[in-house]
CSV table of C-alpha atoms in Angstrom, one decimal:
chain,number,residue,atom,x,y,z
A,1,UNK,CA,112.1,137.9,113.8
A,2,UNK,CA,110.0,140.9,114.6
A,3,UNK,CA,107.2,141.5,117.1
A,4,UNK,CA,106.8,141.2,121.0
A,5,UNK,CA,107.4,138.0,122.7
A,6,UNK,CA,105.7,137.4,125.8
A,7,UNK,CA,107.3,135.2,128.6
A,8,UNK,CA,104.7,131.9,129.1
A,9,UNK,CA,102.4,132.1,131.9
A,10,UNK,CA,104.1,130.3,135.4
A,11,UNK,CA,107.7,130.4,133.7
A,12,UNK,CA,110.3,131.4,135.2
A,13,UNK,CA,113.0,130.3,132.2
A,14,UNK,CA,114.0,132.8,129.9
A,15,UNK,CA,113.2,131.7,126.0
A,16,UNK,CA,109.9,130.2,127.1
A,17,UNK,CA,106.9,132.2,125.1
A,18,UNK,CA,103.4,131.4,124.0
A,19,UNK,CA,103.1,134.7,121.8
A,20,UNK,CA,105.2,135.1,118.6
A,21,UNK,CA,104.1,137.9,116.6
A,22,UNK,CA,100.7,138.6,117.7
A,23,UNK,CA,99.9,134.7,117.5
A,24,UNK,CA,99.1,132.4,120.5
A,25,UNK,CA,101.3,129.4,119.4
A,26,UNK,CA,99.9,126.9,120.8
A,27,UNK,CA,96.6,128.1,119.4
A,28,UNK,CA,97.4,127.4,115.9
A,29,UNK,CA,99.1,123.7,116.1
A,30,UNK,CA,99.4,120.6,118.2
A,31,UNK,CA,103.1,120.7,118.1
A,32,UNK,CA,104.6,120.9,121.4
A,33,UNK,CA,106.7,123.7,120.8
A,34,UNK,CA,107.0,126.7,123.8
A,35,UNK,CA,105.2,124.8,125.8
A,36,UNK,CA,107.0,126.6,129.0
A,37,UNK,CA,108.6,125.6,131.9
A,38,UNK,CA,107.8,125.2,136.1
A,39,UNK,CA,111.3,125.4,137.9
A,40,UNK,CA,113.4,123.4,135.9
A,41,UNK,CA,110.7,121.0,134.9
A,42,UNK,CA,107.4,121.1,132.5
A,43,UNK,CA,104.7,122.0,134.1
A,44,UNK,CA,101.9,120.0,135.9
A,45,UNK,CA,99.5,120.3,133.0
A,46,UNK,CA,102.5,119.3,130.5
A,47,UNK,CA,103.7,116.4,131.8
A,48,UNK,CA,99.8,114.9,132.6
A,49,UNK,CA,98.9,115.8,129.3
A,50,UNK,CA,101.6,114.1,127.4
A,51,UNK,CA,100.9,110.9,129.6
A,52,UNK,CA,97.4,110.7,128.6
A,53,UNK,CA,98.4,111.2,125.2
A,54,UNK,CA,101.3,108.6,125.3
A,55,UNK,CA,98.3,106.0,126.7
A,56,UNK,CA,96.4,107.1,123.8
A,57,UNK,CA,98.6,105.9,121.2
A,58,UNK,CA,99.3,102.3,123.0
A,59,UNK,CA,96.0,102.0,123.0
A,60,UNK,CA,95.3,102.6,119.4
A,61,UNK,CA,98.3,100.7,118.2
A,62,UNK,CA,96.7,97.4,120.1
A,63,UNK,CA,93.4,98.0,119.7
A,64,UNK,CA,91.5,95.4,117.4
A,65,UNK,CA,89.3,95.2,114.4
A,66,UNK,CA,86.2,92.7,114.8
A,67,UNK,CA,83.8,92.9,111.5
A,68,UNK,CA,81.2,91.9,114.1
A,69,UNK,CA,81.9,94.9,116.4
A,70,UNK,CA,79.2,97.9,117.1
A,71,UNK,CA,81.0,100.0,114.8
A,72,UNK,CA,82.3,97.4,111.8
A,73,UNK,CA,79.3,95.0,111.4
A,74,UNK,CA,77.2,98.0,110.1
A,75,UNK,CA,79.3,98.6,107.3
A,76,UNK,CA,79.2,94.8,106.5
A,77,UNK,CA,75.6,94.7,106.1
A,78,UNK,CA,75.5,97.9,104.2
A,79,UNK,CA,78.9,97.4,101.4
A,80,UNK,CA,79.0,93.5,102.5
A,81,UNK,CA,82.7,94.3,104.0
A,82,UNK,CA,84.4,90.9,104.6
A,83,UNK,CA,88.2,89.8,105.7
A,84,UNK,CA,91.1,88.6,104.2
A,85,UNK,CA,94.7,88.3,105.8
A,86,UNK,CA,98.3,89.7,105.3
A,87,UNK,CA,100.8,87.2,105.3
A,88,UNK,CA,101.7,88.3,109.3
A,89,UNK,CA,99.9,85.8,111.6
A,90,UNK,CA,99.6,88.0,114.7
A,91,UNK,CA,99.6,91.4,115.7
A,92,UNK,CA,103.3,90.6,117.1
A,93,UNK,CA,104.5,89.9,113.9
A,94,UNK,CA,102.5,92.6,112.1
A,95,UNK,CA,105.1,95.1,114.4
A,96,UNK,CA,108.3,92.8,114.0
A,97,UNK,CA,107.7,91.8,110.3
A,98,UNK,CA,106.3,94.6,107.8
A,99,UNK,CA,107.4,92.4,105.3
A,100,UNK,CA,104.7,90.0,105.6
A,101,UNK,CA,101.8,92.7,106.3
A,102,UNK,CA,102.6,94.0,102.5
A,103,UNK,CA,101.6,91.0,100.8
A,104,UNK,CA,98.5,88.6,101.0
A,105,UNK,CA,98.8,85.2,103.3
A,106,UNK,CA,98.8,82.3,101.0
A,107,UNK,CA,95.1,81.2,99.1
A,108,UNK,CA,93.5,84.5,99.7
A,109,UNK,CA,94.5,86.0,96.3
A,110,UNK,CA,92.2,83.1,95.3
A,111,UNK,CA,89.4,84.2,97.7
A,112,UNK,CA,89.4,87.9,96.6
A,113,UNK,CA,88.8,86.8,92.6
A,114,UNK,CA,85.9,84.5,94.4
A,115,UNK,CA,84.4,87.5,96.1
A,116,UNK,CA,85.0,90.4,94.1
A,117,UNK,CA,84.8,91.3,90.8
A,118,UNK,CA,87.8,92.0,88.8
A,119,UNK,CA,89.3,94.5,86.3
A,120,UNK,CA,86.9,97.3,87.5
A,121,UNK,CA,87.7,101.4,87.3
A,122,UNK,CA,88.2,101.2,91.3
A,123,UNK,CA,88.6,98.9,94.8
A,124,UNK,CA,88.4,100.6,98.1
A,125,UNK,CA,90.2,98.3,100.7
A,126,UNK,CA,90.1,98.8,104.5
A,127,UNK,CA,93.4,98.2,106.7
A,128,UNK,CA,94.1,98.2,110.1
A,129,UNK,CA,97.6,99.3,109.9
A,130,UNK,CA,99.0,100.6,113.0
A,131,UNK,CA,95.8,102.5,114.4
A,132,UNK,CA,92.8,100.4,114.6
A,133,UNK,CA,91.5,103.1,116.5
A,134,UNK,CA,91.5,105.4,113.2
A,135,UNK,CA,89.4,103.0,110.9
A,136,UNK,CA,87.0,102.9,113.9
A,137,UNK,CA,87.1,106.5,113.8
A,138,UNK,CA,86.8,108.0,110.1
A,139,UNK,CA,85.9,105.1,107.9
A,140,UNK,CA,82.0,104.4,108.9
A,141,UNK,CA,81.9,107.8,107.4
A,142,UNK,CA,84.5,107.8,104.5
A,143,UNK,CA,84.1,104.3,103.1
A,144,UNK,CA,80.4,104.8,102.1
A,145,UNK,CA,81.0,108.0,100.8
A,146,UNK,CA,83.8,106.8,98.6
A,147,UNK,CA,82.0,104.4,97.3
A,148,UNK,CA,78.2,106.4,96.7
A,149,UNK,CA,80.6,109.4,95.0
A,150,UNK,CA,82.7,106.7,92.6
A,151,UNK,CA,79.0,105.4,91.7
A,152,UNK,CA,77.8,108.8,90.8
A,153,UNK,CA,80.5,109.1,89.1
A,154,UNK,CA,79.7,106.2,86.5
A,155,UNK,CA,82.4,103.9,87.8
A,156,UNK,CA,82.8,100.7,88.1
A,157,UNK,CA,83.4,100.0,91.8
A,158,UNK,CA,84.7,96.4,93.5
A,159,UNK,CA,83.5,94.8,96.3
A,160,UNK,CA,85.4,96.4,99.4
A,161,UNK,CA,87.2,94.1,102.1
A,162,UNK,CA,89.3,94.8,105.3
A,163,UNK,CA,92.4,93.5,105.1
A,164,UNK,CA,93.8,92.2,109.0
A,165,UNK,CA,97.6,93.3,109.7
A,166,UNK,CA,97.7,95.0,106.5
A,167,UNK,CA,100.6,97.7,105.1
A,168,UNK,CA,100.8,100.0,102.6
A,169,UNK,CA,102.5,97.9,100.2
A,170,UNK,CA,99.8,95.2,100.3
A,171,UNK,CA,98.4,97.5,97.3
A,172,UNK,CA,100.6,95.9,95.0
A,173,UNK,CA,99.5,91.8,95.8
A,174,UNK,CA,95.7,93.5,95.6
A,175,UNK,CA,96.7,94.9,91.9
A,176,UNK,CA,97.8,91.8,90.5
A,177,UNK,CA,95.1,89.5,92.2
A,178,UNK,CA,92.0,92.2,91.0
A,179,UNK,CA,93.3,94.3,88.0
A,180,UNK,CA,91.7,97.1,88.9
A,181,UNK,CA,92.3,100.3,87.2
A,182,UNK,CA,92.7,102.4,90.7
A,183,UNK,CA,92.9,101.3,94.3
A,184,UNK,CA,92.1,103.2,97.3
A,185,UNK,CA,93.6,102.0,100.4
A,186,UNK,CA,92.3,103.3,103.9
A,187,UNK,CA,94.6,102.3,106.7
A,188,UNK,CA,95.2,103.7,110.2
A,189,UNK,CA,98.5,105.8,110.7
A,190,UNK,CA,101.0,105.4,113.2
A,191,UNK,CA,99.3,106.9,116.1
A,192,UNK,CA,101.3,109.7,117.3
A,193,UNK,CA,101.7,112.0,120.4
A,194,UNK,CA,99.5,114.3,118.9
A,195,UNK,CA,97.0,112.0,117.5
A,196,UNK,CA,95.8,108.6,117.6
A,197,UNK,CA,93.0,108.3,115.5
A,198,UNK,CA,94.7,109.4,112.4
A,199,UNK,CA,93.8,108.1,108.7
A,200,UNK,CA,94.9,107.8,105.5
A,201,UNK,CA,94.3,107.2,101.6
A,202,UNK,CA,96.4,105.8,99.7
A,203,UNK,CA,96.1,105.4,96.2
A,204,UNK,CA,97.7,103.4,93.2
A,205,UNK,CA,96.8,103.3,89.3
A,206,UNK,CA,97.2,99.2,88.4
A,207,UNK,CA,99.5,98.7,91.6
A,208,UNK,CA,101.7,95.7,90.7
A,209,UNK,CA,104.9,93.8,93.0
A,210,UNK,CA,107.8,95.9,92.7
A,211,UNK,CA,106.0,99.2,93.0
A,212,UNK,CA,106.6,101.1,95.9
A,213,UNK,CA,105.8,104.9,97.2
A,214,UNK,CA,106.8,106.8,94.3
A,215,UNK,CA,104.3,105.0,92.6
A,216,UNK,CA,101.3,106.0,95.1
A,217,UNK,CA,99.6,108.8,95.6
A,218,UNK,CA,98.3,109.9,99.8
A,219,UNK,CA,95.6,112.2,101.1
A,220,UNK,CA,96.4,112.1,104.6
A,221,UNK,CA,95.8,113.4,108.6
A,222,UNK,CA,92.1,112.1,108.0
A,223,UNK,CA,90.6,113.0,111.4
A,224,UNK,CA,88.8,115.3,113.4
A,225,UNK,CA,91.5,117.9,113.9
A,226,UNK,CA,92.6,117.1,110.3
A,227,UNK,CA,90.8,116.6,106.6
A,228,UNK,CA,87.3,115.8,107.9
A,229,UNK,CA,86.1,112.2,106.3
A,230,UNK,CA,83.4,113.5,104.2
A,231,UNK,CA,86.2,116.2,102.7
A,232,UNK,CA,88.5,113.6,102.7
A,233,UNK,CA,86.3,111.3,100.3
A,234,UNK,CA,86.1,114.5,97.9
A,235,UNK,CA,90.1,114.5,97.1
A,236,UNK,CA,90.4,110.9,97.3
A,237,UNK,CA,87.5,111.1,94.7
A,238,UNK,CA,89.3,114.3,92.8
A,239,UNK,CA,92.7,112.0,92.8
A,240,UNK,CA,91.4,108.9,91.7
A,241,UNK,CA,89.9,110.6,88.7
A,242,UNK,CA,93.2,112.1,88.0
A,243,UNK,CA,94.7,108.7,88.2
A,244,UNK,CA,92.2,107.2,85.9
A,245,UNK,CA,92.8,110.2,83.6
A,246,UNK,CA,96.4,110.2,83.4
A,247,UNK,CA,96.5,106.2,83.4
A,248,UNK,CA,99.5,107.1,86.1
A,249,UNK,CA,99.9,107.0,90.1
A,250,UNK,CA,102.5,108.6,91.9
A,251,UNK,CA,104.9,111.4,91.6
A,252,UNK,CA,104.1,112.2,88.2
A,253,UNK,CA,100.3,112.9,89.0
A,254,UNK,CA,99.5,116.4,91.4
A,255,UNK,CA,96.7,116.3,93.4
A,256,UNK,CA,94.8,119.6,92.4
A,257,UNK,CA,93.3,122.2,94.6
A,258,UNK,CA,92.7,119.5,96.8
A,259,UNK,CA,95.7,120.2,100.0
């Protein structure tokens, strides 16, 4: 590698630089890479800031969702948002079991046909996941704008729910209980030491049991650092057209232009 390396400000280890090239590191990505050193240790500003991002995620990961919250309940008067559970009974189980959050608790495949309509072009579903803190975050901005875009664009669009203790592979039960052509899912990521309030959209053409990843498509890092919600809801848009065009999800469909 070419260019002038510059020794990080305070360090006193060899190897330690904050300039690579012309480019501050640490400028360009959250990554804790050349983060220097104090001594033998990180310094001051280091270690407190990877604390406070440590309490960050804990935080989001057992934070929860109440459709009657500040942020929630306005969404449920405006797209009439309501609940439905994953087959894990508490959020101990959502952790211990993933199993269970993939598929719906027993009798609410019936409720969903009694609240939704069925077979339409696509169904945007809220899930917790493992950030609650994300779907706080991104989707009072990215669930109406999915579903005002999918009506412009002359689809038929279902009735959206949240879905409590809910994984990815939950798709697959909502496939075969709806029939909808394309399902969106927005669910909170993993929160991470970089970020905690980080979403994502996950999509499936006719998801049905059995299906798994290769079969889905993903716009993800929705968050303020990230894809911005109201970008986000243009790719997810972009994609589910592709889906709907192809009459295929997954790693035979590319999303385009969109990354």
């Amino acid at each position: 590698m070419s260019g002038e390396l510059e020794p990080a400000e305070g360090s006193d280890v060899p190897g330690a630089f904050e300039v690579l090239d012309g480019v501050e590191v640490p400028g360009v990505t959250p990554a804790r890479v050349l983060l220097g050193r104090a001594g033998t240790s990180y310094r001051t500003s280091t270690h407190l800031r990877l604390r406070a991002d440590h309490a960050a995620a804990r935080d989001a990961l057992h934070e929860r969702i109440a459709l009657d919250d500040e942020v929630m309940a306005p969404l449920v008067e405006r797209v009439g948002l309501f609940e439905v559970r994953s087959g894990a009974s508490s959020p101990a189980e959502h952790l211990a079991r993933p199993d269970l959050g993939r598929r719906l608790a027993d009798g609410e495949a019936e409720h969903l046909r009694a609240e939704c309509p069925t077979g339409v072009d696509v169904q945007v579903v809220v899930g917790d996941g493992l950030s609650a803190r994300a779907v706080h975050a991104q989707v009072p901005v990215l669930l109406p704008g999915l579903l005002d875009g999918a009506a412009a664009r002359g689809w038929s669009v279902g009735r959206p729910f949240f879905v409590r203790h809910c994984r990815v592979g939950l798709l697959n039960d909502i496939g075969a209980a709806l029939d909808p052509e394309v399902v969106v899912l927005l669910v909170g990521e993993r929160p991470g030491l970089a970020i905690a309030e980080s979403l994502s959209a996950y999509l499936a053409f006719r998801p049905r049991p059995g299906h798994t990843d290769a079969d889905r498509n993903l716009v993800s890092n929705i968050h303020a650092d990230g894809v911005a919600p109201d970008e986000a809801a243009r790719r997810v848009l972009d994609l589910a057209a592709e889906l709907l065009l192809r009459q295929r999800s997954g790693y035979q469909v590319k999303e385009l232009g969109g990354a």
